[in-house]
């Protein structure tokens, strides 16, 4: 684990002061306001800022009573909403490290990550914790008590997020309170939320895009967040209108679903929604243009869990088509000689939990984070992401093909629901090295010959060496991570089985 990076201006030096600031302790003008409203049955369960403060203190006291102290790891496995926030702040106020877990993990995956985390306790929705060898608390029924006094700083580990990854074993990204606070402060400077901003939370809060660019900035501003717990576009549209939502943070999939819903309906009211921040995966500029025509500004950004997670963001003061915006204030982006995006700044992680080898591989001696992404900066400092180093296809000719570039072209038609381009090495045939292979999911009935013809048509504008030389039709959705990234290794293994 490396030493903490320099703190950004405006980040509290005291951990308790920072947490008190986020829940507005002592601010009588805020205490009675609704911090988080969670969809429950046909209505909303509301949590005020005062209740968030009181209940998270009680949660911290409950953890302290069973011996949880500074630096101990405590799992957080709960559905999005007020109870999740109570558990999160309770764990941090106890001085512990919150291990943020996905509720969609299988029992086997959950057990493995918990063993690797070395847990002292867990906070979980009732009936959802498989291991009773450690104390387990339900955030809805945490007892009463006094918040313990804990000696720790904002530079100590505060959160572990286990990355799903497209290949290999998950790695535990370890972040400090200073890491989180920097991104909250920097993204807030770009987003400029205030007490009247009304947010719709669509992503689970263990997803750092939601936590650090949505929920925590909303709390810091004294705003109200409505937690949807659904991505069904019709339900989202109704919530946007009924709750008078003005802003939300999403991944591209949510915008694609909303766009299809709007295009297929006679009239859709999205209420006063005016601003959407989008990250987690590449976003088609056509989607941005579509919502622009509706009077809704979409601002794509870029980041990764190891950067807590935001690196760059388009903003009302500066947006460029196809770009993921300028680096956040205080973050520096360099492009290496081989085109890799390198990141320096207060958001860069402390390291991977209990994995010094992986940490040394990800962080160079200067503290720069090797992102594994390829890209470039234009003359005005806007960042463009062009692909992943590990997904690069190297042909026998020595020419290199970015699969994301080919996928963008093949996705412009309306006959494919999904597209994945991978480098695939044939065991026979005319190609001795890797070839460009397109795996497509047809929208309707389509033979492999028809799919190949459509791929040829769509890829015609590309240089000949970039055009797929093999096409396979895949039945059903392609394998993806929880962040909706394609699992290219799994697609390649599926291809092996088709030969």
Short mmCIF file of C-alpha atoms in Angstrom, two decimals:
data_model
loop_
_atom_site.label_atom_id
_atom_site.label_comp_id
_atom_site.label_asym_id
_atom_site.label_seq_id
_atom_site.Cartn_x
_atom_site.Cartn_y
_atom_site.Cartn_z
CA UNK A 1 0.00 0.00 0.00
CA UNK A 2 1.45 3.36 -0.97
CA UNK A 3 1.39 6.55 1.08
CA UNK A 4 -1.57 8.82 0.55
CA UNK A 5 -1.40 11.40 -2.26
CA UNK A 6 -1.46 15.09 -1.49
CA UNK A 7 -4.84 16.32 -0.34
CA UNK A 8 -6.80 18.67 -2.52
CA UNK A 9 -7.69 22.13 -1.26
CA UNK A 10 -10.97 22.22 0.65
CA UNK A 11 -10.77 18.61 1.92
CA UNK A 12 -11.13 18.45 5.71
CA UNK A 13 -7.95 17.26 7.47
CA UNK A 14 -9.97 15.61 10.25
CA UNK A 15 -11.97 12.48 9.43
CA UNK A 16 -14.78 13.17 11.87
CA UNK A 17 -15.12 16.77 10.65
CA UNK A 18 -15.44 15.51 7.08
CA UNK A 19 -18.18 13.01 7.96
CA UNK A 20 -20.04 15.61 10.03
CA UNK A 21 -19.89 17.98 7.06
CA UNK A 22 -21.42 15.41 4.72
CA UNK A 23 -24.44 14.82 7.00
CA UNK A 24 -24.68 18.50 8.06
CA UNK A 25 -24.36 17.96 11.81
CA UNK A 26 -25.46 21.06 13.68
CA UNK A 27 -27.04 22.72 10.63
CA UNK A 28 -30.59 23.37 11.83
CA UNK A 29 -31.65 24.62 8.42
CA UNK A 30 -30.85 21.22 6.92
CA UNK A 31 -31.65 18.77 9.72
CA UNK A 32 -35.33 18.36 8.88
CA UNK A 33 -34.88 18.13 5.11
CA UNK A 34 -35.19 14.80 3.34
CA UNK A 35 -31.74 13.48 2.50
CA UNK A 36 -32.77 10.20 0.86
CA UNK A 37 -36.19 8.95 -0.25
CA UNK A 38 -36.33 5.26 -1.14
CA UNK A 39 -39.01 3.73 -3.32
CA UNK A 40 -40.95 1.34 -1.09
CA UNK A 41 -44.04 -0.41 -2.43
CA UNK A 42 -46.28 2.29 -3.81
CA UNK A 43 -44.69 5.13 -1.87
CA UNK A 44 -41.44 6.55 -0.57
CA UNK A 45 -39.59 5.93 2.69
CA UNK A 46 -37.93 9.17 3.72
CA UNK A 47 -34.71 9.68 5.71
CA UNK A 48 -33.96 13.19 6.94
CA UNK A 49 -30.49 14.54 7.51
CA UNK A 50 -31.13 14.47 11.28
CA UNK A 51 -32.15 10.81 11.10
CA UNK A 52 -29.11 9.96 8.97
CA UNK A 53 -26.89 11.56 11.60
CA UNK A 54 -28.62 9.88 14.57
CA UNK A 55 -28.94 6.42 13.04
CA UNK A 56 -25.39 6.31 11.68
CA UNK A 57 -24.06 7.28 15.12
CA UNK A 58 -26.08 4.43 16.61
CA UNK A 59 -24.73 2.09 13.93
CA UNK A 60 -21.17 3.09 14.88
CA UNK A 61 -21.95 2.48 18.53
CA UNK A 62 -23.32 -0.99 17.78
CA UNK A 63 -20.16 -1.91 15.89
CA UNK A 64 -17.95 -0.57 18.69
CA UNK A 65 -19.83 -2.71 21.25
CA UNK A 66 -18.63 -5.89 19.51
CA UNK A 67 -15.06 -4.67 19.32
CA UNK A 68 -14.93 -3.13 15.85
CA UNK A 69 -12.33 -0.39 15.80
CA UNK A 70 -9.98 1.63 13.64
CA UNK A 71 -8.90 -0.18 10.49
CA UNK A 72 -11.17 -3.22 10.94
CA UNK A 73 -12.99 -4.31 7.81
CA UNK A 74 -16.78 -4.36 7.87
CA UNK A 75 -18.79 -5.66 4.93
CA UNK A 76 -21.71 -3.62 3.62
CA UNK A 77 -24.25 -5.64 1.68
CA UNK A 78 -27.60 -3.91 1.40
CA UNK A 79 -30.09 -2.66 -1.14
CA UNK A 80 -29.70 0.97 -2.28
CA UNK A 81 -31.50 3.52 -0.15
CA UNK A 82 -31.54 5.14 3.25
CA UNK A 83 -30.48 2.02 5.15
CA UNK A 84 -27.41 1.68 2.91
CA UNK A 85 -26.38 5.26 3.72
CA UNK A 86 -26.92 4.68 7.45
CA UNK A 87 -24.68 1.61 7.29
CA UNK A 88 -22.01 3.38 5.23
CA UNK A 89 -21.68 6.36 7.56
CA UNK A 90 -21.98 4.11 10.61
CA UNK A 91 -19.04 1.98 9.49
CA UNK A 92 -16.90 5.03 8.74
CA UNK A 93 -17.84 6.71 12.02
CA UNK A 94 -16.70 3.57 13.85
CA UNK A 95 -13.29 4.10 12.26
CA UNK A 96 -13.66 0.90 10.25
CA UNK A 97 -13.07 0.22 6.56
CA UNK A 98 -16.30 -0.27 4.58
CA UNK A 99 -16.07 -3.24 2.20
CA UNK A 100 -18.69 -2.37 -0.41
CA UNK A 101 -20.29 -5.47 -1.90
CA UNK A 102 -22.68 -6.06 -4.77
CA UNK A 103 -26.02 -7.59 -3.76
CA UNK A 104 -25.96 -9.63 -6.99
CA UNK A 105 -22.89 -11.62 -5.95
CA UNK A 106 -23.35 -15.37 -5.72
CA UNK A 107 -22.78 -17.05 -2.36
CA UNK A 108 -19.47 -18.41 -3.61
CA UNK A 109 -18.26 -15.02 -4.86
CA UNK A 110 -19.38 -13.36 -1.64
CA UNK A 111 -17.60 -15.90 0.53
CA UNK A 112 -14.35 -15.54 -1.40
CA UNK A 113 -14.28 -11.74 -1.20
CA UNK A 114 -15.18 -11.75 2.49
CA UNK A 115 -12.36 -14.19 3.31
CA UNK A 116 -9.90 -12.06 1.36
CA UNK A 117 -11.10 -8.93 3.17
CA UNK A 118 -10.54 -10.40 6.64
CA UNK A 119 -13.84 -9.12 8.05
CA UNK A 120 -14.51 -8.19 11.66
CA UNK A 121 -18.25 -7.71 11.13
CA UNK A 122 -20.93 -7.18 8.51
CA UNK A 123 -23.86 -4.86 7.99
CA UNK A 124 -26.45 -6.47 5.79
CA UNK A 125 -30.10 -6.41 4.87
CA UNK A 126 -31.92 -8.93 7.09
CA UNK A 127 -31.62 -12.52 5.91
CA UNK A 128 -28.95 -11.85 3.30
CA UNK A 129 -25.73 -12.79 5.06
CA UNK A 130 -24.47 -16.36 4.58
CA UNK A 131 -21.74 -16.46 7.26
CA UNK A 132 -22.67 -16.15 10.93
CA UNK A 133 -19.13 -16.57 12.29
CA UNK A 134 -18.88 -12.77 12.60
CA UNK A 135 -21.33 -10.23 14.11
CA UNK A 136 -23.97 -9.20 11.58
CA UNK A 137 -26.09 -6.07 11.90
CA UNK A 138 -29.24 -5.02 10.10
CA UNK A 139 -29.00 -1.30 9.24
CA UNK A 140 -32.74 -0.92 9.76
CA UNK A 141 -32.60 -2.06 13.40
CA UNK A 142 -29.22 -0.84 14.67
CA UNK A 143 -29.33 -0.09 18.39
CA UNK A 144 -28.73 3.14 20.24
CA UNK A 145 -25.54 4.40 21.75
CA UNK A 146 -22.81 6.98 21.59
CA UNK A 147 -20.51 7.23 18.61
CA UNK A 148 -17.04 6.00 19.64
CA UNK A 149 -13.99 8.25 19.56
CA UNK A 150 -11.55 6.79 17.06
CA UNK A 151 -8.01 7.89 16.29
CA UNK A 152 -7.65 7.96 12.49
CA UNK A 153 -7.00 10.42 9.67
CA UNK A 154 -8.53 11.09 6.27
CA UNK A 155 -5.49 9.38 4.74
CA UNK A 156 -6.17 6.01 6.37
CA UNK A 157 -7.97 3.28 4.38
CA UNK A 158 -11.73 3.88 4.48
CA UNK A 159 -13.27 1.87 1.64
CA UNK A 160 -12.48 -1.34 -0.24
CA UNK A 161 -14.23 -1.94 -3.54
CA UNK A 162 -13.67 -5.30 -5.20
CA UNK A 163 -13.43 -4.74 -8.94
CA UNK A 164 -15.34 -7.22 -11.05
CA UNK A 165 -12.75 -7.10 -13.84
CA UNK A 166 -13.13 -8.47 -17.35
CA UNK A 167 -10.42 -11.09 -16.75
CA UNK A 168 -8.61 -12.56 -13.77
CA UNK A 169 -9.32 -12.45 -10.05
CA UNK A 170 -11.10 -9.42 -8.53
CA UNK A 171 -8.79 -6.89 -6.88
CA UNK A 172 -9.67 -4.89 -3.79
CA UNK A 173 -9.28 -1.20 -4.61
CA UNK A 174 -8.44 0.55 -1.33
CA UNK A 175 -9.41 4.19 -0.98
CA UNK A 176 -9.03 6.74 1.79
CA UNK A 177 -11.56 9.29 2.95
CA UNK A 178 -9.31 11.87 1.30
CA UNK A 179 -9.64 10.03 -2.02
CA UNK A 180 -13.43 10.09 -1.76
CA UNK A 181 -13.57 13.66 -0.50
CA UNK A 182 -11.41 14.94 -3.34
CA UNK A 183 -13.71 13.48 -6.01
CA UNK A 184 -16.78 14.75 -4.15
CA UNK A 185 -15.32 18.26 -3.97
CA UNK A 186 -13.98 18.25 -7.53
CA UNK A 187 -17.13 16.83 -9.13
CA UNK A 188 -19.25 19.24 -7.09
CA UNK A 189 -17.19 22.11 -8.46
CA UNK A 190 -18.10 20.93 -11.96
CA UNK A 191 -21.74 19.97 -11.26
CA UNK A 192 -22.55 22.83 -8.84
CA UNK A 193 -25.48 21.18 -7.02
CA UNK A 194 -27.39 23.13 -4.37
CA UNK A 195 -30.10 22.44 -1.81
CA UNK A 196 -32.84 22.66 -4.42
CA UNK A 197 -31.26 20.06 -6.71
CA UNK A 198 -33.33 16.87 -6.85
CA UNK A 199 -31.48 13.70 -7.84
CA UNK A 200 -32.69 10.34 -9.07
CA UNK A 201 -30.33 7.54 -8.01
CA UNK A 202 -30.39 4.68 -10.52
CA UNK A 203 -27.04 2.97 -9.88
CA UNK A 204 -26.24 0.96 -6.73
CA UNK A 205 -24.09 3.01 -4.33
CA UNK A 206 -21.34 0.36 -4.14
CA UNK A 207 -20.70 1.59 -7.70
CA UNK A 208 -18.32 4.50 -7.02
CA UNK A 209 -19.74 6.57 -9.87
CA UNK A 210 -23.00 6.77 -7.93
CA UNK A 211 -21.36 7.17 -4.52
CA UNK A 212 -18.77 9.84 -5.31
CA UNK A 213 -20.44 11.70 -8.19
CA UNK A 214 -24.06 11.30 -7.11
CA UNK A 215 -24.98 10.43 -3.51
CA UNK A 216 -22.13 12.12 -1.62
CA UNK A 217 -22.17 15.37 -3.65
CA UNK A 218 -25.96 15.46 -3.18
CA UNK A 219 -25.58 15.05 0.59
CA UNK A 220 -22.76 17.59 0.77
CA UNK A 221 -24.99 20.12 -0.99
CA UNK A 222 -28.00 19.40 1.23
CA UNK A 223 -29.98 18.04 -1.74
CA UNK A 224 -32.60 15.30 -1.82
CA UNK A 225 -31.88 11.98 -3.56
CA UNK A 226 -34.67 9.67 -4.75
CA UNK A 227 -33.53 6.03 -4.96
CA UNK A 228 -35.23 4.17 -7.79
CA UNK A 229 -34.08 0.52 -7.40
CA UNK A 230 -35.10 -0.11 -11.00
CA UNK A 231 -33.91 0.62 -14.51
CA UNK A 232 -37.23 -0.18 -16.19
CA UNK A 233 -37.48 2.89 -18.44
CA UNK A 234 -41.24 3.43 -18.03
CA UNK A 235 -40.90 3.42 -14.24
CA UNK A 236 -37.88 5.71 -14.38
CA UNK A 237 -39.75 8.18 -16.58
CA UNK A 238 -42.66 8.25 -14.12
CA UNK A 239 -40.33 8.84 -11.17
CA UNK A 240 -38.51 11.62 -12.97
CA UNK A 241 -41.78 13.45 -13.55
CA UNK A 242 -43.51 12.65 -10.22
CA UNK A 243 -40.49 13.57 -8.07
CA UNK A 244 -39.58 16.66 -10.11
CA UNK A 245 -36.04 15.35 -10.56
CA UNK A 246 -33.56 17.79 -12.07
CA UNK A 247 -30.42 15.66 -12.24
CA UNK A 248 -29.09 12.11 -12.29
CA UNK A 249 -25.87 10.12 -12.71
CA UNK A 250 -26.07 7.08 -14.99
CA UNK A 251 -24.21 4.58 -17.13
CA UNK A 252 -24.87 4.57 -20.91
CA UNK A 253 -27.22 1.57 -20.71
CA UNK A 254 -29.77 3.65 -18.78
CA UNK A 255 -29.78 6.35 -21.44
CA UNK A 256 -30.14 3.76 -24.21
CA UNK A 257 -33.16 2.27 -22.41
CA UNK A 258 -34.76 5.68 -21.87
CA UNK A 259 -34.17 6.63 -25.49
CA UNK A 260 -35.86 3.47 -26.79
CA UNK A 261 -38.78 4.04 -24.41
CA UNK A 262 -39.21 7.63 -25.57
CA UNK A 263 -38.98 6.71 -29.25
CA UNK A 264 -41.56 3.93 -28.81
CA UNK A 265 -44.13 5.95 -26.87
CA UNK A 266 -46.61 8.61 -27.98
CA UNK A 267 -45.73 11.01 -25.17
CA UNK A 268 -43.21 10.73 -22.36
CA UNK A 269 -42.93 13.35 -19.62
CA UNK A 270 -39.49 13.43 -17.97
CA UNK A 271 -40.42 16.35 -15.75
CA UNK A 272 -37.85 19.11 -15.13
CA UNK A 273 -34.85 16.83 -15.74
CA UNK A 274 -32.17 19.06 -17.25
CA UNK A 275 -28.78 17.50 -16.52
CA UNK A 276 -27.36 13.97 -16.75
CA UNK A 277 -23.81 12.94 -15.94
CA UNK A 278 -22.77 9.68 -17.57
CA UNK A 279 -19.79 7.39 -17.03
CA UNK A 280 -18.74 3.78 -16.59
CA UNK A 281 -18.56 2.96 -20.32
CA UNK A 282 -18.26 4.71 -23.69
CA UNK A 283 -21.29 6.75 -24.72
CA UNK A 284 -22.38 7.17 -28.34
CA UNK A 285 -22.43 10.90 -29.25
CA UNK A 286 -25.76 10.25 -31.02
CA UNK A 287 -27.33 9.57 -27.62
CA UNK A 288 -26.04 12.92 -26.37
CA UNK A 289 -27.54 14.63 -29.42
CA UNK A 290 -30.89 12.86 -28.91
CA UNK A 291 -31.29 14.14 -25.34
CA UNK A 292 -30.01 17.58 -26.35
CA UNK A 293 -33.02 17.83 -28.66
CA UNK A 294 -35.24 17.17 -25.64
CA UNK A 295 -33.57 19.97 -23.69
CA UNK A 296 -31.60 17.55 -21.47
CA UNK A 297 -27.84 18.09 -21.37
CA UNK A 298 -25.78 14.91 -21.09
CA UNK A 299 -22.19 15.23 -19.88
CA UNK A 300 -20.02 12.13 -20.49
CA UNK A 301 -17.07 11.53 -18.22
CA UNK A 302 -14.27 9.04 -17.69
CA UNK A 303 -12.86 7.26 -14.70
CA UNK A 304 -12.08 3.97 -13.05
CA UNK A 305 -12.49 2.51 -9.59
CA UNK A 306 -8.78 3.01 -8.93
CA UNK A 307 -9.31 6.79 -9.28
CA UNK A 308 -12.28 6.95 -6.87
CA UNK A 309 -13.59 6.89 -9.71
CA UNK A 310 -13.64 10.18 -11.66
CA UNK A 311 -10.78 11.40 -13.84
CA UNK A 312 -12.44 13.75 -16.32
CA UNK A 313 -15.86 15.17 -16.97
CA UNK A 314 -17.63 17.27 -19.54
CA UNK A 315 -19.40 20.17 -17.90
CA UNK A 316 -21.83 23.01 -18.56
CA UNK A 317 -18.79 25.22 -19.08
CA UNK A 318 -17.12 22.90 -21.55
CA UNK A 319 -18.40 19.96 -23.56
CA UNK A 320 -16.88 18.40 -26.67
CA UNK A 321 -18.49 15.73 -28.85
CA UNK A 322 -16.79 12.35 -28.56
CA UNK A 323 -14.68 13.51 -25.63
CA UNK A 324 -14.92 12.50 -21.96
CA UNK A 325 -14.14 16.06 -20.93
CA UNK A 326 -11.25 17.78 -19.25
CA UNK A 327 -9.49 16.32 -16.18
CA UNK A 328 -11.03 17.32 -12.86
CA UNK A 329 -9.35 20.23 -11.08
CA UNK A 330 -6.29 18.82 -9.32
CA UNK A 331 -6.01 15.74 -11.57
CA UNK A 332 -3.30 15.49 -14.22
CA UNK A 333 -3.56 13.20 -17.25
CA UNK A 334 -0.53 12.16 -19.28
CA UNK A 335 -0.38 10.01 -22.40
CA UNK A 336 2.51 7.54 -22.43
CA UNK A 337 4.68 6.87 -25.45
CA UNK A 338 2.53 3.87 -26.35
CA UNK A 339 -0.71 5.81 -25.97
CA UNK A 340 -1.77 4.70 -22.46
CA UNK A 341 -3.69 7.14 -20.27
CA UNK A 342 -1.77 7.83 -17.04
CA UNK A 343 -3.43 9.61 -14.12
CA UNK A 344 -2.01 11.56 -11.18
CA UNK A 345 -4.01 13.25 -8.45
CA UNK A 346 -5.63 13.10 -5.02
CA UNK A 347 -8.23 10.58 -6.23
CA UNK A 348 -5.72 7.85 -7.09
CA UNK A 349 -6.12 4.82 -4.81
CA UNK A 350 -3.82 3.80 -1.98
CA UNK A 351 -3.41 0.44 -3.68
CA UNK A 352 -4.97 -3.02 -3.95
CA UNK A 353 -5.88 -4.70 -0.69
CA UNK A 354 -3.26 -7.22 0.38
CA UNK A 355 -1.73 -7.34 -3.10
CA UNK A 356 1.55 -5.45 -3.37
CA UNK A 357 2.45 -7.05 -6.70
CA UNK A 358 -0.75 -5.82 -8.36
CA UNK A 359 -0.28 -2.40 -6.76
CA UNK A 360 3.25 -2.08 -8.16
CA UNK A 361 1.93 -3.06 -11.58
CA UNK A 362 -0.82 -0.42 -11.49
CA UNK A 363 1.13 2.46 -9.90
CA UNK A 364 4.52 3.56 -11.15
CA UNK A 365 7.21 5.04 -8.92
CA UNK A 366 5.93 8.57 -9.38
CA UNK A 367 2.45 7.55 -8.24
CA UNK A 368 0.90 7.67 -11.71
CA UNK A 369 -1.95 5.24 -12.24
CA UNK A 370 -1.63 3.07 -15.31
CA UNK A 371 -5.22 2.91 -16.50
CA UNK A 372 -4.83 0.29 -19.22
CA UNK A 373 -6.87 2.60 -21.47
CA UNK A 374 -5.63 4.19 -24.68
CA UNK A 375 -6.39 7.77 -25.58
CA UNK A 376 -5.20 11.25 -26.44
CA UNK A 377 -5.61 14.86 -25.36
CA UNK A 378 -6.50 17.58 -27.83
CA UNK A 379 -4.96 21.04 -27.89
CA UNK A 380 -7.50 22.35 -25.36
CA UNK A 381 -7.03 19.55 -22.86
CA UNK A 382 -10.08 17.44 -23.71
CA UNK A 383 -9.52 13.73 -23.23
CA UNK A 384 -10.55 11.14 -25.82
CA UNK A 385 -10.56 7.44 -24.90
CA UNK A 386 -9.94 5.16 -27.87
CA UNK A 387 -9.73 1.65 -26.39
CA UNK A 388 -8.10 -0.82 -24.02
CA UNK A 389 -4.49 -1.98 -24.26
CA UNK A 390 -5.39 -5.57 -23.39
CA UNK A 391 -8.11 -5.74 -26.04
CA UNK A 392 -5.85 -4.48 -28.83
CA UNK A 393 -5.83 -6.82 -31.84
CA UNK A 394 -2.42 -7.31 -33.46
CA UNK A 395 -2.55 -8.68 -37.01
CA UNK A 396 0.15 -10.69 -38.78
CA UNK A 397 0.98 -7.59 -40.77
CA UNK A 398 1.88 -5.78 -37.56
CA UNK A 399 -1.10 -3.47 -37.93
CA UNK A 400 -3.13 -2.89 -34.77
CA UNK A 401 -6.91 -2.70 -34.48
CA UNK A 402 -8.88 -1.20 -31.61
CA UNK A 403 -12.02 -3.34 -31.22
CA UNK A 404 -13.95 -0.42 -29.74
CA UNK A 405 -13.53 1.55 -32.97
CA UNK A 406 -14.98 -1.33 -35.01
CA UNK A 407 -17.80 -1.85 -32.47
CA UNK A 408 -18.81 1.79 -32.76
CA UNK A 409 -19.19 1.45 -36.53
CA UNK A 410 -21.09 -1.86 -36.33
CA UNK A 411 -23.45 -0.44 -33.69
CA UNK A 412 -24.64 2.31 -36.02
CA UNK A 413 -27.06 -0.04 -37.75
CA UNK A 414 -30.39 -1.12 -36.27
CA UNK A 415 -30.18 -4.87 -36.91
CA UNK A 416 -27.80 -5.76 -34.06
CA UNK A 417 -28.78 -5.54 -30.40
CA UNK A 418 -25.18 -6.04 -29.27
CA UNK A 419 -21.75 -6.22 -30.87
CA UNK A 420 -18.41 -7.47 -29.56
CA UNK A 421 -15.20 -7.41 -31.60
CA UNK A 422 -12.30 -9.58 -30.46
CA UNK A 423 -8.99 -10.77 -31.77
CA UNK A 424 -9.26 -14.48 -32.47
CA UNK A 425 -6.53 -16.84 -33.59
CA UNK A 426 -7.81 -19.53 -35.93
CA UNK A 427 -6.42 -23.04 -35.53
CA UNK A 428 -6.82 -23.63 -39.26
CA UNK A 429 -7.59 -21.66 -42.37
CA UNK A 430 -5.70 -18.90 -44.17
CA UNK A 431 -5.03 -16.74 -41.10
CA UNK A 432 -2.02 -17.75 -39.04
CA UNK A 433 -2.25 -14.86 -36.57
CA UNK A 434 -5.09 -12.97 -34.96
CA UNK A 435 -8.00 -11.91 -37.10
CA UNK A 436 -10.73 -9.39 -36.44
CA UNK A 437 -13.86 -11.27 -35.39
CA UNK A 438 -17.30 -9.73 -34.86
CA UNK A 439 -19.73 -11.47 -32.52
CA UNK A 440 -23.20 -10.01 -33.01
CA UNK A 441 -26.57 -10.43 -31.32
CA UNK A 442 -29.26 -9.93 -34.00
CA UNK A 443 -32.35 -7.89 -33.12
CA UNK A 444 -34.56 -10.50 -34.82
CA UNK A 445 -34.19 -13.66 -36.83
CA UNK A 446 -31.03 -13.52 -38.91
CA UNK A 447 -28.82 -16.23 -40.39
CA UNK A 448 -25.06 -16.08 -39.95
CA UNK A 449 -24.74 -15.30 -43.67
CA UNK A 450 -27.11 -12.34 -43.30
CA UNK A 451 -25.21 -11.15 -40.23
CA UNK A 452 -21.93 -11.33 -42.15
CA UNK A 453 -23.44 -9.31 -44.98
CA UNK A 454 -24.65 -6.63 -42.57
CA UNK A 455 -21.20 -6.48 -40.97
CA UNK A 456 -19.61 -6.05 -44.41
CA UNK A 457 -22.02 -3.24 -45.22
CA UNK A 458 -21.50 -1.37 -41.96
CA UNK A 459 -17.72 -1.80 -41.87
CA UNK A 460 -17.18 -0.57 -45.44
CA UNK A 461 -16.03 2.92 -44.28
CA UNK A 462 -13.21 1.35 -42.23
CA UNK A 463 -9.73 0.67 -43.55
CA UNK A 464 -9.70 -2.84 -45.05
CA UNK A 465 -7.45 -4.29 -42.33
CA UNK A 466 -9.96 -3.21 -39.64
CA UNK A 467 -12.94 -4.96 -41.21
CA UNK A 468 -13.98 -8.23 -39.52
CA UNK A 469 -12.90 -11.32 -41.43
CA UNK A 470 -15.10 -13.61 -39.34
CA UNK A 471 -18.65 -13.08 -38.07
CA UNK A 472 -20.56 -15.19 -35.58
CA UNK A 473 -24.17 -14.72 -34.45
CA UNK A 474 -24.72 -15.15 -30.71
CA UNK A 475 -28.07 -16.11 -29.20
CA UNK A 476 -28.93 -14.12 -26.10
CA UNK A 477 -27.07 -11.29 -24.33
CA UNK A 478 -23.29 -11.16 -24.42
CA UNK A 479 -21.44 -11.72 -21.12
CA UNK A 480 -20.77 -8.49 -19.25
CA UNK A 481 -19.45 -7.30 -15.90
CA UNK A 482 -21.70 -5.54 -13.37
CA UNK A 483 -20.48 -2.27 -14.89
CA UNK A 484 -21.73 -3.50 -18.28
CA UNK A 485 -18.24 -3.91 -19.74
CA UNK A 486 -17.93 -6.73 -22.25
CA UNK A 487 -16.18 -9.86 -20.97
CA UNK A 488 -14.08 -10.31 -24.09
CA UNK A 489 -12.23 -13.34 -22.75
CA UNK A 490 -15.53 -15.17 -22.30
CA UNK A 491 -16.61 -14.20 -25.80
CA UNK A 492 -13.32 -15.53 -27.17
CA UNK A 493 -13.82 -18.82 -25.30
CA UNK A 494 -17.31 -19.09 -26.77
CA UNK A 495 -15.78 -18.60 -30.21
CA UNK A 496 -13.37 -21.47 -29.56
CA UNK A 497 -16.36 -23.72 -29.02
CA UNK A 498 -17.99 -22.75 -32.33
CA UNK A 499 -15.10 -24.06 -34.43
#
